mmCIF file of C-alpha atoms in Angstrom:
data_model
loop_
_atom_site.group_PDB
_atom_site.id
_atom_site.type_symbol
_atom_site.label_atom_id
_atom_site.label_comp_id
_atom_site.label_asym_id
_atom_site.label_seq_id
_atom_site.Cartn_x
_atom_site.Cartn_y
_atom_site.Cartn_z
ATOM 1 C CA MET A 1 -7.934 3.994 5.846
ATOM 2 C CA VAL A 2 -11.436 4.350 4.369
ATOM 3 C CA HIS A 3 -12.309 1.455 2.092
ATOM 4 C CA PRO A 4 -13.155 2.238 -1.555
ATOM 5 C CA VAL A 5 -16.665 0.781 -1.148
ATOM 6 C CA ILE A 6 -17.448 3.527 1.370
ATOM 7 C CA HIS A 7 -16.139 6.197 -1.016
ATOM 8 C CA LYS A 8 -18.281 4.640 -3.758
ATOM 9 C CA LEU A 9 -21.445 4.816 -1.675
ATOM 10 C CA GLU A 10 -20.656 8.285 -0.333
ATOM 11 C CA ALA A 11 -20.413 9.547 -3.906
ATOM 12 C CA ILE A 12 -24.086 8.540 -4.150
ATOM 13 C CA GLU A 13 -25.429 9.301 -0.661
ATOM 14 C CA PRO A 14 -23.852 11.139 2.323
ATOM 15 C CA LEU A 15 -23.204 8.604 5.100
ATOM 16 C CA THR A 16 -22.988 9.022 8.850
ATOM 17 C CA ASP A 17 -20.215 7.432 10.913
ATOM 18 C CA ALA A 18 -22.683 4.751 12.048
ATOM 19 C CA GLU A 19 -23.583 3.918 8.451
ATOM 20 C CA ARG A 20 -19.916 3.728 7.470
ATOM 21 C CA ASP A 21 -19.336 1.334 10.374
ATOM 22 C CA LYS A 22 -22.193 -0.875 9.182
ATOM 23 C CA ILE A 23 -20.636 -1.170 5.734
ATOM 24 C CA ALA A 24 -17.165 -1.806 7.185
ATOM 25 C CA GLY A 25 -18.690 -4.488 9.433
ATOM 26 C CA LEU A 26 -19.664 -6.511 6.382
ATOM 27 C CA ILE A 27 -16.002 -7.112 5.559
ATOM 28 C CA ARG A 28 -15.119 -10.123 7.716
ATOM 29 C CA ASP A 29 -14.752 -13.278 5.648
ATOM 30 C CA VAL A 30 -11.931 -12.355 3.256
ATOM 31 C CA SER A 31 -10.036 -14.643 0.873
ATOM 32 C CA ASP A 32 -7.266 -14.229 -1.686
ATOM 33 C CA VAL A 33 -8.180 -15.250 -5.239
ATOM 34 C CA PRO A 34 -5.279 -15.792 -7.682
ATOM 35 C CA ARG A 35 -5.436 -14.191 -11.124
ATOM 36 C CA LYS A 36 -7.199 -16.182 -13.859
ATOM 37 C CA THR A 37 -9.277 -17.950 -11.189
ATOM 38 C CA ASP A 38 -13.044 -17.767 -11.000
ATOM 39 C CA ILE A 39 -14.458 -15.931 -7.997
ATOM 40 C CA ILE A 40 -17.724 -17.614 -8.934
ATOM 41 C CA SER A 41 -18.376 -19.686 -12.050
ATOM 42 C CA ASP A 42 -21.190 -19.727 -14.572
ATOM 43 C CA SER A 43 -24.029 -22.091 -13.505
ATOM 44 C CA GLU A 44 -22.703 -22.241 -9.933
ATOM 45 C CA SER A 45 -25.252 -21.826 -7.125
ATOM 46 C CA PRO A 46 -24.412 -18.556 -5.341
ATOM 47 C CA GLU A 47 -24.225 -18.485 -1.544
ATOM 48 C CA TYR A 48 -22.539 -15.145 -0.899
ATOM 49 C CA VAL A 49 -22.394 -11.588 -2.151
ATOM 50 C CA HIS A 50 -18.841 -10.894 -3.306
ATOM 51 C CA LEU A 51 -17.085 -7.576 -2.701
ATOM 52 C CA VAL A 52 -13.784 -6.804 -4.443
ATOM 53 C CA LEU A 53 -11.339 -5.392 -1.886
ATOM 54 C CA ASP A 54 -8.180 -5.351 -4.000
ATOM 55 C CA GLY A 55 -7.323 -6.179 -7.600
ATOM 56 C CA TRP A 56 -9.351 -6.318 -10.807
ATOM 57 C CA ALA A 57 -12.076 -8.787 -11.758
ATOM 58 C CA ALA A 58 -14.546 -9.120 -14.618
ATOM 59 C CA ARG A 59 -17.918 -10.551 -15.488
ATOM 60 C CA TYR A 60 -17.798 -12.860 -18.508
ATOM 61 C CA LYS A 61 -19.701 -15.326 -20.654
ATOM 62 C CA ILE A 62 -18.223 -18.263 -22.549
ATOM 63 C CA LEU A 63 -19.560 -18.550 -26.100
ATOM 64 C CA ARG A 64 -20.196 -21.770 -28.009
ATOM 65 C CA ASP A 65 -16.898 -21.490 -29.873
ATOM 66 C CA GLY A 66 -15.037 -21.307 -26.535
ATOM 67 C CA SER A 67 -14.276 -17.593 -26.723
ATOM 68 C CA ARG A 68 -14.878 -15.361 -23.725
ATOM 69 C CA ARG A 69 -16.840 -12.111 -23.742
ATOM 70 C CA ILE A 70 -16.179 -9.637 -20.935
ATOM 71 C CA THR A 71 -19.296 -7.696 -19.925
ATOM 72 C CA ALA A 72 -17.944 -5.563 -17.050
ATOM 73 C CA PHE A 73 -14.773 -4.720 -15.146
ATOM 74 C CA LEU A 74 -14.863 -4.821 -11.344
ATOM 75 C CA ILE A 75 -12.424 -2.711 -9.312
ATOM 76 C CA PRO A 76 -11.883 -2.288 -5.546
ATOM 77 C CA GLY A 77 -15.136 -1.290 -3.880
ATOM 78 C CA ASP A 78 -17.397 -3.084 -6.361
ATOM 79 C CA PHE A 79 -19.982 -5.614 -5.252
ATOM 80 C CA CYS A 80 -20.018 -8.402 -7.794
ATOM 81 C CA ASP A 81 -23.804 -8.579 -7.451
ATOM 82 C CA LEU A 82 -25.879 -7.368 -4.531
ATOM 83 C CA HIS A 83 -28.820 -9.578 -5.451
ATOM 84 C CA ILE A 84 -26.864 -12.600 -6.575
ATOM 85 C CA THR A 85 -28.204 -15.041 -3.984
ATOM 86 C CA ILE A 86 -31.774 -14.856 -5.299
ATOM 87 C CA LEU A 87 -30.599 -16.752 -8.404
ATOM 88 C CA ASP A 88 -30.822 -20.542 -8.490
ATOM 89 C CA ALA A 89 -27.674 -20.561 -10.615
ATOM 90 C CA MET A 90 -25.276 -17.997 -12.027
ATOM 91 C CA ASP A 91 -25.973 -16.894 -15.597
ATOM 92 C CA HIS A 92 -22.390 -15.618 -15.977
ATOM 93 C CA GLY A 93 -18.982 -16.050 -14.361
ATOM 94 C CA ILE A 94 -16.747 -13.630 -12.459
ATOM 95 C CA VAL A 95 -12.999 -14.085 -12.899
ATOM 96 C CA ALA A 96 -10.025 -12.473 -11.146
ATOM 97 C CA LEU A 97 -8.004 -10.662 -13.819
ATOM 98 C CA THR A 98 -5.268 -9.917 -11.275
ATOM 99 C CA ASP A 99 -4.571 -11.350 -7.823
ATOM 100 C CA CYS A 100 -7.615 -10.253 -5.814
ATOM 101 C CA ARG A 101 -8.791 -10.005 -2.234
ATOM 102 C CA VAL A 102 -12.503 -10.681 -2.027
ATOM 103 C CA ALA A 103 -14.969 -10.421 0.858
ATOM 104 C CA TYR A 104 -17.667 -13.093 1.026
ATOM 105 C CA ILE A 105 -20.835 -11.660 2.579
ATOM 106 C CA GLU A 106 -23.956 -13.608 3.503
ATOM 107 C CA GLN A 107 -27.143 -12.228 1.992
ATOM 108 C CA ALA A 108 -28.737 -12.145 5.465
ATOM 109 C CA ARG A 109 -26.143 -9.595 6.567
ATOM 110 C CA ILE A 110 -26.872 -7.415 3.531
ATOM 111 C CA ASP A 111 -30.572 -7.633 4.408
ATOM 112 C CA GLU A 112 -29.818 -6.658 8.000
ATOM 113 C CA VAL A 113 -27.908 -3.567 6.899
ATOM 114 C CA THR A 114 -30.585 -2.449 4.449
ATOM 115 C CA ARG A 115 -33.325 -2.893 7.052
ATOM 116 C CA SER A 116 -31.418 -0.795 9.567
ATOM 117 C CA THR A 117 -31.206 2.415 7.543
ATOM 118 C CA PRO A 118 -33.024 3.720 4.450
ATOM 119 C CA VAL A 119 -29.936 5.731 3.476
ATOM 120 C CA LEU A 120 -27.822 2.602 2.939
ATOM 121 C CA THR A 121 -30.713 0.899 1.173
ATOM 122 C CA ARG A 122 -30.961 3.844 -1.224
ATOM 123 C CA ALA A 123 -27.170 4.020 -1.707
ATOM 124 C CA LEU A 124 -26.849 0.310 -2.502
ATOM 125 C CA TRP A 125 -29.836 0.404 -4.835
ATOM 126 C CA ARG A 126 -28.569 3.467 -6.679
ATOM 127 C CA ALA A 127 -25.132 1.847 -7.006
ATOM 128 C CA THR A 128 -26.832 -1.061 -8.768
ATOM 129 C CA LEU A 129 -28.599 1.372 -11.110
ATOM 130 C CA VAL A 130 -25.243 2.973 -11.941
ATOM 131 C CA ASP A 131 -23.836 -0.469 -12.828
ATOM 132 C CA GLU A 132 -26.778 -1.046 -15.150
ATOM 133 C CA ALA A 133 -26.205 2.339 -16.800
ATOM 134 C CA VAL A 134 -22.557 1.411 -17.416
ATOM 135 C CA LEU A 135 -23.657 -1.895 -18.957
ATOM 136 C CA ARG A 136 -25.941 -0.037 -21.372
ATOM 137 C CA GLN A 137 -22.982 2.035 -22.530
ATOM 138 C CA TRP A 138 -20.983 -1.165 -23.090
ATOM 139 C CA LEU A 139 -23.815 -2.445 -25.288
ATOM 140 C CA VAL A 140 -23.637 0.767 -27.321
ATOM 141 C CA ASN A 141 -19.834 0.412 -27.539
ATOM 142 C CA GLY A 142 -20.095 -3.095 -28.962
ATOM 143 C CA GLY A 143 -22.860 -2.311 -31.416
ATOM 144 C CA ARG A 144 -22.604 1.282 -32.639
ATOM 145 C CA ARG A 145 -19.277 2.914 -31.675
ATOM 146 C CA ASN A 146 -16.098 2.346 -33.653
ATOM 147 C CA ALA A 147 -12.981 0.980 -31.962
ATOM 148 C CA LEU A 148 -11.483 4.407 -31.253
ATOM 149 C CA GLU A 149 -14.667 5.685 -29.634
ATOM 150 C CA ALA A 150 -15.193 2.472 -27.678
ATOM 151 C CA VAL A 151 -11.687 2.482 -26.169
ATOM 152 C CA ALA A 152 -11.951 6.187 -25.340
ATOM 153 C CA HIS A 153 -15.240 5.541 -23.566
ATOM 154 C CA LEU A 154 -13.803 2.550 -21.669
ATOM 155 C CA LEU A 155 -10.739 4.456 -20.460
ATOM 156 C CA SER A 156 -12.828 7.454 -19.427
ATOM 157 C CA GLU A 157 -15.223 5.177 -17.537
ATOM 158 C CA LEU A 158 -12.406 3.457 -15.614
ATOM 159 C CA HIS A 159 -10.689 6.761 -14.831
ATOM 160 C CA LEU A 160 -13.878 8.281 -13.436
ATOM 161 C CA ARG A 161 -14.774 5.184 -11.418
ATOM 162 C CA MET A 162 -11.328 4.952 -9.822
ATOM 163 C CA LYS A 163 -11.202 8.676 -9.101
ATOM 164 C CA ARG A 164 -14.575 8.614 -7.330
ATOM 165 C CA ARG A 165 -13.669 5.415 -5.505
ATOM 166 C CA ALA A 166 -10.577 7.032 -4.014
ATOM 167 C CA GLY A 167 -12.318 9.972 -2.310
ATOM 168 C CA ARG A 168 -9.737 12.506 -1.198
ATOM 169 C CA GLY A 169 -6.971 9.918 -1.100
ATOM 170 C CA ARG A 170 -5.091 7.911 -3.653
ATOM 171 C CA GLN A 171 -6.973 6.485 -6.589
ATOM 172 C CA ALA A 172 -8.146 2.898 -6.252
ATOM 173 C CA GLY A 173 -5.992 0.753 -8.495
ATOM 174 C CA ALA A 174 -4.140 3.740 -9.915
ATOM 175 C CA ALA A 175 -0.891 5.545 -9.322
ATOM 176 C CA SER A 176 -0.608 9.304 -8.969
ATOM 177 C CA HIS A 177 1.898 11.408 -10.875
ATOM 178 C CA PRO A 178 3.059 15.003 -10.684
ATOM 179 C CA GLY A 179 0.838 17.496 -12.434
ATOM 180 C CA GLY A 180 -2.396 15.699 -11.643
ATOM 181 C CA ALA A 181 -1.821 12.818 -14.052
ATOM 182 C CA CYS A 182 -3.378 9.447 -13.422
ATOM 183 C CA ARG A 183 -1.863 6.177 -14.624
ATOM 184 C CA CYS A 184 -4.433 3.425 -14.899
ATOM 185 C CA ASP A 185 -2.591 0.148 -14.306
ATOM 186 C CA GLY A 186 -5.191 -2.336 -15.439
ATOM 187 C CA PRO A 187 -4.835 -6.041 -16.159
ATOM 188 C CA ASP A 188 -3.919 -7.663 -19.462
ATOM 189 C CA ALA A 189 -6.297 -5.737 -21.713
ATOM 190 C CA ARG A 190 -6.021 -7.645 -24.985
ATOM 191 C CA PRO A 191 -8.845 -10.177 -24.438
ATOM 192 C CA HIS A 192 -11.135 -7.742 -22.638
ATOM 193 C CA GLN A 193 -11.895 -4.905 -25.025
ATOM 194 C CA SER A 194 -15.480 -3.668 -25.234
ATOM 195 C CA HIS A 195 -15.208 -3.490 -29.030
ATOM 196 C CA PRO A 196 -14.316 -6.678 -30.950
ATOM 197 C CA SER A 197 -11.905 -4.888 -33.283
ATOM 198 C CA ALA A 198 -10.039 -2.928 -30.611
ATOM 199 C CA PRO A 199 -6.360 -4.043 -30.376
ATOM 200 C CA ALA A 200 -5.857 -2.701 -26.846
ATOM 201 C CA GLN A 201 -2.684 -0.665 -26.408
ATOM 202 C CA GLY A 202 -2.503 0.539 -29.999
ATOM 203 C CA TRP A 203 -5.986 2.014 -29.831
ATOM 204 C CA ALA A 204 -5.311 3.416 -26.357
ATOM 205 C CA ASP A 205 -2.231 5.247 -27.668
ATOM 206 C CA ARG A 206 -4.097 6.451 -30.743
ATOM 207 C CA THR A 207 -6.982 7.636 -28.553
ATOM 208 C CA ARG A 208 -4.608 9.697 -26.415
ATOM 209 C CA ARG A 209 -2.864 11.220 -29.448
ATOM 210 C CA ARG A 210 -6.206 12.202 -30.997
ATOM 211 C CA ASP A 211 -7.249 13.967 -27.770
ATOM 212 C CA THR A 212 -10.398 11.841 -27.707
ATOM 213 C CA LEU A 213 -10.276 11.924 -23.911
ATOM 214 C CA ARG A 214 -10.375 15.719 -23.678
ATOM 215 C CA PRO A 215 -13.326 16.696 -21.446
ATOM 216 C CA PRO A 216 -16.038 18.795 -23.128
ATOM 217 C CA CYS A 217 -15.668 21.692 -20.682
ATOM 218 C CA THR A 218 -13.340 24.524 -19.870
ATOM 219 C CA GLY A 219 -10.981 24.831 -16.934
ATOM 220 C CA ALA A 220 -8.135 22.720 -15.627
ATOM 221 C CA ALA A 221 -8.640 18.977 -15.510
ATOM 222 C CA PRO A 222 -6.326 16.137 -14.442
ATOM 223 C CA ARG A 223 -4.381 14.540 -17.241
ATOM 224 C CA MET A 224 -4.932 10.843 -17.768
ATOM 225 C CA ARG A 225 -2.031 8.508 -18.427
ATOM 226 C CA PHE A 226 -3.116 4.974 -19.181
ATOM 227 C CA ARG A 227 -0.982 1.855 -19.350
ATOM 228 C CA LEU A 228 -2.730 -1.288 -20.560
ATOM 229 C CA ARG A 229 -0.443 -4.212 -19.932
ATOM 230 C CA LEU A 230 -0.338 -6.724 -22.755
ATOM 231 C CA SER A 231 0.995 -10.085 -21.639
ATOM 232 C CA ALA A 232 1.500 -13.158 -23.736
#
């Protein structure tokens, strides 16, 4: 089975078998992280690069009033931060939204891989640029898009990321359905919306009914079926 991180990088740069083996070789020290547990906490001194192997995680900041603001979702194949170990202390936390399996990778091993091949260096760097582009869209969601537009953008983002992460196989973190539909089984979505006024499942259902997720092109496209689980 090809790991989602390899599919993620191959969507950016074609990889040889040797380069795929180098990425797979990074995945050695693996731990299970229960849901609602920090993978790494705000202000903690980072020692490892974290790679999500299974489950959903999120970057977050705690505000002065005690509320939590999610700034990114992390799905299988996502590095939590490739350059995290150059920080003296974390400026945000990363929490497991579901039960997760996480690989802990020493920065020296990342450096060894990037020195060995310019293709992997370019792929990892471009993956970081993609993450930054997604963050910019989240900033636009929170500041200028209404709740309907923000939820539509979030669902489309997650669908595209999981589809590309799966390669030719099953979608990462998603279940396939007849007719090309995709069900996105994410974590409890209520506290994690990119727009402060977005009440999760209600807006997701309204978005689907309004055909907000219809792609702006002709031709057949997979249907998207989203289920945002709302737990107490």
